[in-house]
Amino acid sequence: MRDVCVIGLGLIGGSVLRAAVTSGRKSWGAAAVSGPVPGSDADTASADGYDASADVADALRRAALTDAVVVLAVPLTAVRPVLALVEEHAPGCLLTDVTSVKAPVRDAVREVAPSVTFVGGHPMAGTAESGWPAATEGLFDGAAWVTTVEEDTDLMAWKEVAALALDFGARVVPLDSETHDETAARISHLPHLMAAVLAAVGAAGGPVAAALAAGSFTDGTRVAGTRPELVRAMTEGNREALLPVLDEALGALGAARGSLASTGGLASTVQTGHEAVRRIAEQRLAPRTTLRVRLAAPDARHALRAVGERGGRITAVEGDAVVAEVP
Amino acid sequence: MRDVCVIGLGLIGGSVLRAAVTSGRKSWGAAAVSGPVPGSDADTASADGYDASADVADALRRAALTDAVVVLAVPLTAVRPVLALVEEHAPGCLLTDVTSVKAPVRDAVREVAPSVTFVGGHPMAGTAESGWPAATEGLFDGAAWVTTVEEDTDLMAWKEVAALALDFGARVVPLDSETHDETAARISHLPHLMAAVLAAVGAAGGPVAAALAAGSFTDGTRVAGTRPELVRAMTEGNREALLPVLDEALGALGAARGSLASTGGLASTVQTGHEAVRRIAEQRLAPRTTLRVRLAAPDARHALRAVGERGGRITAVEGDAVVAEVP
């Protein structure tokens, strides 16, 4: 097992460091300067007994010495300067990331850190909390963890990143970056914007709205409590994919408005939404068949992406193949 | 304590009957015909040992005999026919309701059941479940329960309804019907529509979206699982108040779209939403002072409504006064 070097010790990076240590890998981390108090995540991680510092360059030099997997766990806005440090101090390393947007990170790596072997990653896990104190070693247990498969992806490197995510208890979902970004816009970035809008409209109702708010409002606005910089980084960073999804939502909400104003009916909006949650629940519970994908096969990249696109997941690495469960 | 007669034995009506029995009041109920299987709620309530039937007229005649409080717990679409039965079989009774919209019910009572003494009510409690099997005696514990105070409200009748809600563990919030309806549009009806739209946009992403959906999507779409007839009844029934609130949401989402497309920035949307949830949380935790409102005072109606509008609540009935906690 390779060593693990984590750059960024917030909620996600901190959870990666904790999970990597628990998995038995020699692991260390460095806090990037993007947190609310520079260095504070490194101090608290050290106080909790982890090998952590605020010296990113030093952490990367150690990674280069032991050929460690480097996990980039900083917000999208901090990716480029950290990539420059990776290229300087750990050229040629195996690099993965946990950023919520994949195409922009891939493009930044190609530009700023062309020497590294990169496999994009995104664990679909999080809470409204931020920073090392919120990190837990079990954060990824049962969570989907996207690992990108592009035409130029080194599948032996991909396998190592998949094995790391599997070690953390995650279900590995292979996708190309664009499919990930469109899907993330639908199931994460749009929900964050809708929650922000809902919170603003609710608060405009004054203290009585605060007093009456119950389940539907609390559920619908929960993620609006996330640190604004993180929400901005993920939504603004996924602009290309988010714009058409935002237009779908505006179209659907505008249609509801038009229907309510004209006929007074909301049957289509309500029924469509109800069937959608039912269909999603069914898809998540659908029976699955097991198949193997040989990574040396000529169509391996296509086969891996097909697993993810069909709602499937990788459950194990076995030699030069992976085991997949597909609905 | 007056007896309690509940018409409608779904989630809310069933919970009222359970809570009324627990509070020591002689209570009985009749299932209206609006459930998914007519009569099934009456059968299961009887099987659970409650005094329940599917004979609304008979239940109302018993209410007239003992001067019971009649609690109307049917969806808005079923209110008018049941009101006609109330006027026929229990004329002059003290009537309250638990419907999610207040001005339309008030207007229907004035038209269809002019002889009754009416105090509108709305407990802000619920789950995505429906029907008697989902009902629990603790559903209202700690929940806000709006009781309407109009210019013509009989405050002695209002006090009896408030006492009933307090017996169920609720916090009583006095408001006029219009303020209730606008607030409900903001913190309940809009969230239901947003959840439906979010679910539809998510499901359009196919099986991969279902596989990747995590916290923000699950939270944001939870109430889209509510029975569509109930969501339609509350949203369509509150058309007047919901339209301008829906326009606020469309405006805010459209502004986010415009900003993302032009400058690429979402700072205003994200920051406004974040501050809104913080402000709402602060308002809910604000320190409160206690005051008494004498129901015989000339400005009692105004004073009661002011308690609700300021985010306060009634916590006890004491003789001819009520005790209020106000931020």
XYZ file of C-alpha atoms in Angstrom:
654
model
C 0.000 0.000 0.000
C 1.279 3.435 -0.892
C 1.657 6.174 1.665
C -0.902 8.982 1.593
C -0.168 12.718 1.639
C -3.206 14.972 2.080
C -3.053 18.666 1.189
C -5.900 20.518 2.883
C -7.204 19.418 6.298
C -10.774 20.683 6.316
C -13.851 18.479 6.574
C -13.015 16.316 3.557
C -9.198 16.375 3.679
C -9.265 15.812 7.422
C -11.595 12.858 6.990
C -9.279 11.443 4.286
C -6.295 11.695 6.651
C -8.220 10.037 9.468
C -9.519 7.252 7.189
C -6.082 6.712 5.608
C -4.460 6.255 9.016
C -7.228 3.869 10.062
C -6.690 1.863 6.848
C -3.129 1.196 7.983
C -1.388 3.462 5.506
C 1.469 5.728 6.558
C -0.185 9.104 6.144
C 0.491 12.767 6.773
C -1.143 16.033 5.883
C -0.603 19.723 5.464
C -3.244 22.394 5.960
C -3.525 24.786 3.059
C -4.106 28.446 3.796
C -7.736 28.434 2.659
C -9.375 27.783 6.014
C -11.049 30.493 8.085
C -7.995 30.688 10.363
C -4.777 29.793 8.484
C -2.951 27.007 10.243
C -5.716 26.233 12.737
C -6.637 22.926 11.067
C -2.965 21.843 11.238
C -2.776 22.721 14.933
C -5.946 20.852 15.856
C -4.971 17.848 13.699
C -1.558 17.716 15.436
C -3.204 18.065 18.818
C -5.405 15.091 17.862
C -2.219 13.067 17.295
C -1.968 13.211 13.497
C 1.181 13.903 11.476
C 0.095 17.332 10.281
C 1.713 20.681 9.577
C 1.041 23.913 7.737
C 4.063 23.359 5.437
C 2.631 22.188 2.110
C 6.007 22.147 0.325
C 7.551 19.947 3.000
C 4.612 17.518 2.925
C 4.940 17.253 -0.846
C 8.721 16.649 -0.683
C 8.060 13.751 1.692
C 5.485 12.424 -0.811
C 8.056 12.551 -3.596
C 10.577 10.617 -1.474
C 8.216 7.699 -0.739
C 6.146 7.816 -3.937
C 3.017 8.536 -1.895
C -0.417 9.180 -3.360
C -1.074 12.907 -3.030
C -4.675 13.840 -2.248
C -5.579 17.417 -3.097
C -8.316 18.497 -0.673
C -8.568 22.258 -1.056
C -11.495 24.308 -2.402
C -11.510 24.830 -6.155
C -10.354 28.419 -5.779
C -7.137 27.219 -4.097
C -6.391 24.390 -6.545
C -4.068 26.201 -8.960
C -1.521 27.575 -6.474
C -1.352 24.187 -4.730
C -0.920 22.416 -8.091
C 2.061 24.669 -8.773
C 3.590 23.476 -5.489
C 2.893 19.846 -6.470
C 4.649 20.327 -9.809
C 7.601 21.942 -8.007
C 8.028 19.586 -5.045
C 6.523 16.261 -6.152
C 6.823 16.138 -9.949
C 5.630 12.895 -11.498
C 3.634 11.852 -8.420
C 0.292 10.062 -8.448
C -2.227 12.807 -7.723
C -5.923 12.645 -6.975
C -8.344 15.199 -5.604
C -11.637 15.432 -3.754
C -12.919 18.640 -5.337
C -16.598 18.910 -6.175
C -16.000 19.809 -9.830
C -13.969 17.603 -12.147
C -13.434 19.112 -15.630
C -11.953 22.397 -14.331
C -9.541 20.511 -12.022
C -8.502 18.165 -14.847
C -7.831 21.166 -17.089
C -5.896 22.945 -14.335
C -3.719 19.858 -13.770
C -2.935 19.592 -17.487
C -1.899 23.216 -17.483
C -0.168 23.734 -14.123
C 1.100 20.254 -13.194
C 1.611 18.424 -16.499
C 4.158 15.978 -15.065
C 1.843 14.296 -12.547
C -0.275 11.195 -13.131
C -3.739 12.469 -12.310
C -6.983 10.663 -11.476
C -9.821 12.957 -10.506
C -11.960 12.045 -7.537
C -15.029 13.305 -5.684
C -16.499 11.655 -2.610
C -20.212 12.526 -2.452
C -20.109 13.079 1.291
C -20.260 16.163 3.415
C -22.131 17.977 6.100
C -22.962 21.617 6.639
C -19.939 21.704 8.968
C -16.436 22.679 7.905
C -12.861 22.289 9.103
C -10.827 19.600 10.851
C -13.059 19.472 13.962
C -15.917 18.222 11.754
C -13.773 15.530 10.075
C -14.485 11.876 10.881
C -12.833 8.668 9.714
C -16.242 7.201 8.829
C -17.393 10.091 6.596
C -17.006 8.048 3.397
C -18.506 4.816 4.682
C -21.145 3.806 2.130
C -20.771 7.067 0.186
C -20.382 7.233 -3.581
C -16.838 8.268 -4.597
C -16.494 9.305 -8.222
C -13.132 8.507 -9.834
C -12.697 9.921 -13.312
C -11.911 7.798 -16.351
C -10.841 9.888 -19.334
C -9.436 8.662 -22.634
C -5.906 9.367 -21.356
C -6.384 8.038 -17.804
C -3.667 5.637 -16.641
C -5.798 2.703 -15.466
C -3.116 1.350 -13.121
C -3.129 4.749 -11.379
C -6.934 4.754 -11.462
C -6.906 1.346 -9.772
C -4.759 2.689 -6.917
C -7.110 5.596 -6.341
C -10.118 3.266 -6.492
C -8.446 0.959 -3.971
C -7.894 3.930 -1.622
C -11.564 4.935 -1.796
C -12.633 1.292 -1.276
C -10.373 1.131 1.788
C -12.357 4.064 3.173
C -15.632 2.144 2.791
C -16.812 4.108 -0.256
C -18.580 2.796 -3.380
C -16.437 3.776 -6.374
C -18.270 5.308 -9.355
C -16.219 5.627 -12.588
C -17.335 8.512 -14.819
C -15.843 10.970 -17.243
C -15.451 14.498 -15.861
C -18.262 16.026 -17.895
C -20.846 13.447 -16.787
C -19.762 13.978 -13.191
C -20.076 17.739 -13.485
C -23.552 17.655 -15.030
C -24.733 15.170 -12.410
C -23.195 17.183 -9.565
C -24.987 20.271 -10.875
C -28.299 18.380 -10.646
C -27.935 16.685 -7.296
C -25.664 19.022 -5.366
C -25.057 22.472 -6.827
C -28.666 23.259 -7.763
C -29.873 22.043 -4.327
C -27.423 24.459 -2.696
C -28.759 27.390 -4.739
C -32.389 26.393 -4.154
C -31.704 26.178 -0.423
C -30.211 29.689 -0.471
C -33.234 31.086 -2.319
C -35.668 29.284 -0.019
C -33.879 30.614 3.050
C -33.985 34.184 1.735
C -37.698 34.014 0.891
C -38.420 32.487 4.284
C -36.425 35.074 6.223
C -38.240 37.830 4.333
C -41.312 36.710 6.295
C -39.753 38.073 9.495
C -39.881 36.634 13.018
C -43.241 34.918 12.506
C -41.774 32.904 9.625
C -38.889 31.869 11.869
C -41.368 30.846 14.553
C -43.535 28.754 12.219
C -40.800 27.139 10.108
C -40.952 23.364 10.492
C -39.938 20.220 8.615
C -40.269 21.245 4.977
C -38.451 24.549 5.500
C -35.774 23.143 7.781
C -35.032 20.272 5.394
C -35.131 22.494 2.325
C -32.730 25.093 3.715
C -30.303 22.915 5.692
C -27.388 23.165 3.234
C -27.705 26.951 3.122
C -25.814 26.774 6.420
C -22.676 25.593 4.615
C -19.757 28.059 4.611
C -20.476 30.474 1.730
C -16.925 30.262 0.295
C -17.345 26.508 -0.194
C -20.736 26.868 -1.859
C -19.419 29.609 -4.128
C -16.359 27.539 -5.036
C -18.447 24.541 -6.098
C -21.247 26.394 -7.869
C -19.197 29.100 -9.572
C -16.566 26.513 -10.469
C -19.168 24.391 -12.255
C -20.656 27.265 -14.241
C -20.687 25.475 -17.613
C -22.671 22.500 -16.335
C -24.756 24.437 -13.830
C -26.233 27.030 -16.198
C -28.396 24.620 -18.252
C -29.491 22.792 -15.084
C -30.450 26.108 -13.494
C -32.462 26.872 -16.628
C -34.315 23.556 -16.254
C -35.232 24.483 -12.695
C -36.297 28.005 -13.690
C -38.400 26.534 -16.484
C -40.126 24.077 -14.171
C -40.747 26.684 -11.458
C -41.954 29.193 -14.048
C -44.344 26.576 -15.456
C -45.720 26.005 -11.960
C -46.184 29.742 -11.531
C -47.953 30.042 -14.873
C -50.233 27.135 -14.154
C -51.121 28.407 -10.672
C -51.872 31.870 -12.048
C -53.965 30.680 -14.991
C -55.858 27.479 -14.136
C -54.959 27.421 -10.436
C -53.658 23.872 -10.837
C -50.289 22.453 -9.764
C -51.000 18.810 -10.600
C -48.220 18.508 -13.172
C -45.505 20.024 -10.939
C -46.511 18.087 -7.848
C -47.097 14.764 -9.615
C -43.845 14.968 -11.597
C -41.870 15.684 -8.441
C -43.540 12.876 -6.537
C -42.858 10.346 -9.297
C -39.272 11.569 -9.519
C -38.505 10.819 -5.864
C -40.191 7.444 -6.220
C -38.152 6.622 -9.356
C -34.906 7.693 -7.683
C -35.691 5.537 -4.649
C -36.424 2.576 -6.947
C -33.189 3.061 -8.861
C -31.235 3.102 -5.630
C -32.837 -0.150 -4.506
C -32.774 -1.908 -7.897
C -31.376 -5.476 -7.881
C -27.775 -5.605 -9.065
C -25.720 -8.071 -11.058
C -22.005 -8.518 -10.546
C -19.518 -8.261 -13.398
C -15.749 -7.964 -13.760
C -13.871 -5.406 -15.811
C -10.322 -6.371 -16.863
C -8.293 -3.160 -16.830
C -6.039 -4.398 -19.665
C -8.985 -4.988 -21.998
C -9.058 -2.619 -24.996
C -12.500 -1.257 -24.073
C -11.800 -1.042 -20.333
C -12.289 2.733 -20.118
C -15.623 2.514 -21.876
C -16.711 -0.431 -19.713
C -15.790 1.387 -16.496
C -17.655 4.545 -17.458
C -20.683 2.443 -18.457
C -20.770 1.030 -14.915
C -21.050 4.544 -13.497
C -23.496 5.833 -16.102
C -25.878 2.922 -15.426
C -25.922 3.725 -11.689
C -23.420 0.974 -10.843
C -20.326 0.934 -8.666
C -17.002 -0.770 -8.182
C -16.914 -2.875 -5.043
C -13.468 -4.498 -5.149
C -10.097 -4.541 -6.866
C -8.824 -8.054 -7.713
C -5.434 -8.214 -9.370
C -5.714 -6.433 -12.708
C -9.497 -6.392 -12.696
C -12.256 -4.726 -10.732
C -15.570 -6.126 -9.553
C -18.661 -4.058 -10.366
C -22.284 -4.181 -9.246
C -24.642 -2.856 -11.891
C -28.461 -2.432 -11.747
C -62.865 20.304 29.705
C -65.065 19.943 26.657
C -65.346 16.690 24.726
C -63.568 16.527 21.376
C -65.039 15.317 18.085
C -62.539 14.919 15.241
C -63.707 14.725 11.623
C -60.991 13.190 9.453
C -58.615 10.557 10.860
C -55.520 10.916 8.704
C -52.077 11.886 9.973
C -53.198 15.135 11.616
C -56.760 14.231 12.616
C -55.594 10.856 13.920
C -52.892 12.548 15.953
C -55.479 15.009 17.357
C -57.716 12.112 18.427
C -54.815 10.282 20.064
C -53.592 13.450 21.824
C -57.139 14.383 22.932
C -57.665 10.960 24.523
C -54.267 11.196 26.229
C -55.182 14.652 27.572
C -58.100 13.049 29.419
C -60.885 14.435 27.243
C -63.772 12.253 26.127
C -63.052 12.057 22.404
C -64.316 10.338 19.300
C -63.719 10.610 15.602
C -65.117 9.909 12.181
C -63.072 9.260 9.065
C -64.095 11.413 6.141
C -64.124 9.870 2.669
C -61.025 11.706 1.470
C -58.414 9.041 2.316
C -56.872 6.707 -0.251
C -59.205 3.874 0.864
C -62.519 5.236 2.196
C -63.190 3.955 5.696
C -59.782 2.366 6.199
C -58.646 5.002 8.700
C -61.813 4.392 10.755
C -61.221 0.640 10.753
C -57.601 0.909 11.852
C -58.440 3.566 14.481
C -61.160 1.277 15.886
C -58.805 -1.674 15.828
C -56.353 0.453 17.828
C -59.063 0.899 20.476
C -60.329 4.381 19.626
C -63.963 5.468 19.407
C -63.987 5.871 15.633
C -66.417 5.320 12.773
C -66.957 6.336 9.174
C -70.277 8.050 10.039
C -69.558 11.784 10.045
C -73.197 12.790 10.632
C -73.480 10.553 13.677
C -70.216 11.847 15.143
C -71.476 15.438 14.695
C -74.843 14.674 16.326
C -72.978 13.355 19.378
C -70.922 16.577 19.373
C -74.106 18.664 19.377
C -75.501 16.676 22.326
C -72.471 17.237 24.582
C -71.384 20.645 23.231
C -68.061 19.147 22.144
C -65.348 21.033 20.285
C -65.467 19.848 16.675
C -62.061 19.586 14.978
C -62.194 19.609 11.193
C -59.198 17.588 9.939
C -59.867 16.989 6.265
C -57.903 18.298 3.261
C -58.995 21.698 1.977
C -60.754 20.127 -0.996
C -63.082 18.240 1.362
C -63.816 21.147 3.706
C -67.039 22.479 2.132
C -69.061 19.249 2.057
C -68.044 18.477 5.644
C -68.954 22.027 6.731
C -72.424 21.478 5.281
C -72.737 18.392 7.511
C -71.571 20.431 10.518
C -74.208 23.091 9.847
C -76.850 20.378 9.517
C -75.973 18.128 12.455
C -74.117 20.359 14.947
C -75.367 23.905 14.353
C -73.966 26.472 16.750
C -71.070 24.252 17.823
C -67.547 25.435 18.581
C -65.580 24.519 15.473
C -61.862 24.612 14.787
C -59.785 23.122 12.001
C -56.235 21.980 11.267
C -56.135 22.867 7.571
C -52.941 24.333 6.148
C -54.679 27.423 4.709
C -56.724 29.777 6.830
C -58.473 32.553 4.848
C -60.221 30.135 2.431
C -61.476 27.987 5.344
C -62.690 31.063 7.243
C -64.552 32.234 4.138
C -66.043 28.768 3.570
C -67.280 28.634 7.176
C -68.933 32.052 6.863
C -70.693 30.859 3.732
C -71.543 27.202 4.427
C -71.737 27.000 8.231
C -72.699 30.523 9.403
C -74.210 29.299 12.690
C -70.996 27.850 14.173
C -68.491 29.659 16.372
C -65.286 29.236 14.422
C -61.635 29.598 15.417
C -59.201 28.637 12.682
C -56.193 26.496 13.578
C -53.111 25.071 11.951
C -50.557 22.898 13.736
C -47.199 23.270 11.933
C -46.431 19.581 12.226
C -46.391 16.782 9.752
C -44.301 14.149 8.101
C -44.153 12.826 4.556
C -46.413 9.985 5.795
C -50.195 10.007 5.609
C -53.158 8.269 7.208
C -54.063 6.941 10.652
C -51.114 4.509 10.810
C -48.736 7.498 10.743
C -50.612 9.364 13.499
C -48.939 9.735 16.898
C -50.118 11.370 20.118
C -46.818 13.287 20.362
C -46.952 14.850 16.884
C -47.715 18.324 18.236
C -45.266 18.285 21.112
C -43.254 21.501 20.819
C -44.822 22.372 17.453
C -46.214 25.795 16.610
C -50.039 25.762 16.411
C -51.530 28.826 14.772
C -54.947 29.888 16.099
C -56.577 32.677 14.167
C -57.656 35.950 15.741
C -59.900 37.985 13.443
C -61.831 41.154 14.283
C -64.961 39.035 14.867
C -63.289 36.154 16.721
C -65.036 35.148 19.967
C -62.092 35.262 22.378
C -63.708 32.865 24.859
C -63.976 30.316 22.034
C -60.415 31.160 20.983
C -59.261 30.479 24.542
C -60.826 27.000 24.466
C -59.082 26.138 21.205
C -55.785 27.515 22.534
C -56.200 25.419 25.687
C -56.738 22.315 23.541
C -53.532 22.937 21.559
C -51.618 23.660 24.791
C -52.906 20.362 26.200
C -51.285 18.666 23.197
C -47.906 20.211 24.025
C -48.026 22.784 21.227
C -46.902 26.432 21.331
C -49.915 28.554 20.363
C -49.307 31.334 17.815
C -52.163 33.862 17.398
C -52.320 35.415 13.919
C -54.892 36.722 11.497
C -55.652 34.417 8.575
C -53.869 36.494 5.957
C -50.602 36.664 7.903
C -50.789 32.920 8.461
C -51.370 32.237 4.769
C -48.504 34.436 3.581
C -46.168 32.881 6.135
C -47.289 29.344 5.266
C -46.614 30.111 1.597
C -43.040 31.105 2.516
C -42.122 28.341 4.910
C -44.239 25.410 3.738
C -45.924 25.730 0.351
C -42.955 27.149 -1.556
C -40.642 24.500 -0.027
C -43.014 21.791 -1.297
C -42.928 23.208 -4.829
C -39.150 23.689 -4.752
C -38.736 20.090 -3.590
C -40.879 18.877 -6.492
C -38.840 20.874 -9.017
C -35.557 19.719 -7.490
C -36.674 16.090 -7.621
C -37.681 16.388 -11.281
C -34.389 18.020 -12.300
C -32.458 15.381 -10.346
C -34.348 12.452 -11.840
C -33.721 13.861 -15.317
C -30.082 12.978 -14.679
C -30.939 9.270 -14.883
C -29.545 6.373 -12.826
C -26.177 8.041 -12.225
C -27.922 10.965 -10.536
C -29.825 8.514 -8.321
C -26.536 6.797 -7.466
C -24.708 10.011 -6.560
C -27.512 11.837 -4.747
C -26.491 12.527 -1.168
C -27.304 14.911 1.677
C -28.186 18.139 -0.127
C -30.449 16.385 -2.633
C -32.057 14.045 -0.121
C -32.795 16.906 2.289
C -33.996 19.222 -0.468
C -36.427 16.699 -1.981
C -37.720 14.927 1.139
C -41.173 16.546 1.192
C -41.708 15.700 -2.492
C -42.551 12.253 -1.116
C -45.759 13.646 0.469
C -49.017 12.365 -1.058
C -49.625 14.574 -4.128
C -53.298 15.236 -3.257
C -52.246 16.794 0.053
C -49.582 18.976 -1.557
C -52.011 20.093 -4.240
C -54.683 20.862 -1.661
C -52.375 23.102 0.367
C -50.608 24.861 -2.505
C -53.581 25.312 -4.839
C -55.759 26.309 -1.879
C -53.331 29.096 -0.989
C -53.073 30.512 -4.489
C -53.574 34.171 -3.515
C -50.727 34.169 -0.999
C -48.504 31.726 -2.864
C -48.309 33.578 -6.193
C -46.319 36.605 -4.955
C -44.054 34.339 -2.869
C -43.418 32.142 -5.910
C -42.536 35.301 -7.816
C -40.003 36.238 -5.130
C -38.369 32.835 -5.509
C -38.378 33.044 -9.313
C -36.846 36.508 -9.096
C -34.086 35.362 -6.760
C -33.319 32.234 -8.802
C -33.401 34.247 -12.018
C -30.999 36.775 -10.515
C -28.637 33.934 -9.608
C -28.876 32.625 -13.163
C -28.171 36.060 -14.623
C -25.232 36.652 -12.351
C -23.711 33.215 -13.046
C -24.102 33.741 -16.789
C -22.687 37.269 -16.848
C -20.027 37.729 -14.168
C -19.837 34.083 -13.099
C -20.458 35.119 -9.499
C -23.017 33.792 -7.038
C -21.818 35.707 -3.978
C -25.056 37.612 -3.486
C -27.323 34.535 -3.709
C -25.130 32.360 -1.519
C -24.372 35.043 1.079
C -27.993 36.160 1.339
C -29.141 32.575 1.860
C -26.475 31.897 4.436
C -27.314 35.029 6.423
C -31.011 34.149 6.204
C -30.579 30.750 7.882
C -28.363 32.352 10.512
C -30.946 35.076 11.184
C -33.779 32.547 11.412
C -31.761 30.432 13.839
C -31.049 33.536 15.948
C -34.704 34.527 15.983
C -35.673 31.049 17.144
C -33.165 31.200 19.980
C -33.745 34.828 20.952
C -34.289 35.481 24.679
C -37.965 35.907 25.529
C -39.891 38.001 27.963
C -43.157 36.895 29.513
C -46.293 39.008 29.354
C -50.000 38.507 30.031
C -52.849 39.394 27.711
C -56.256 39.916 29.361
C -58.832 38.614 26.919
C -61.437 41.140 28.100
C -59.159 44.117 27.361
C -60.394 46.310 24.484
C -57.198 45.797 22.455
C -56.928 42.046 23.230
C -57.222 40.928 19.593
C -54.502 43.337 18.528
C -52.282 42.302 21.456
C -52.687 38.598 20.662
C -51.850 39.033 16.988
C -48.832 41.150 17.919
C -47.511 38.223 19.985
C -47.625 35.997 16.889
C -46.271 38.597 14.474
C -43.253 39.225 16.710
C -42.404 35.505 16.722
C -43.920 34.913 20.165
C -46.252 32.266 21.503
C -48.901 31.590 24.099
C -47.700 29.174 26.756
C -50.614 29.008 29.191
C -54.219 29.946 29.803
C -54.893 31.445 33.250
C -58.497 32.359 33.996
C -59.495 35.089 31.571
C -55.938 35.843 30.492
C -53.182 34.085 28.582
C -49.441 34.032 29.235
C -47.204 34.849 26.278
C -43.471 34.566 25.625
C -42.226 37.194 23.198
C -38.695 37.718 21.806
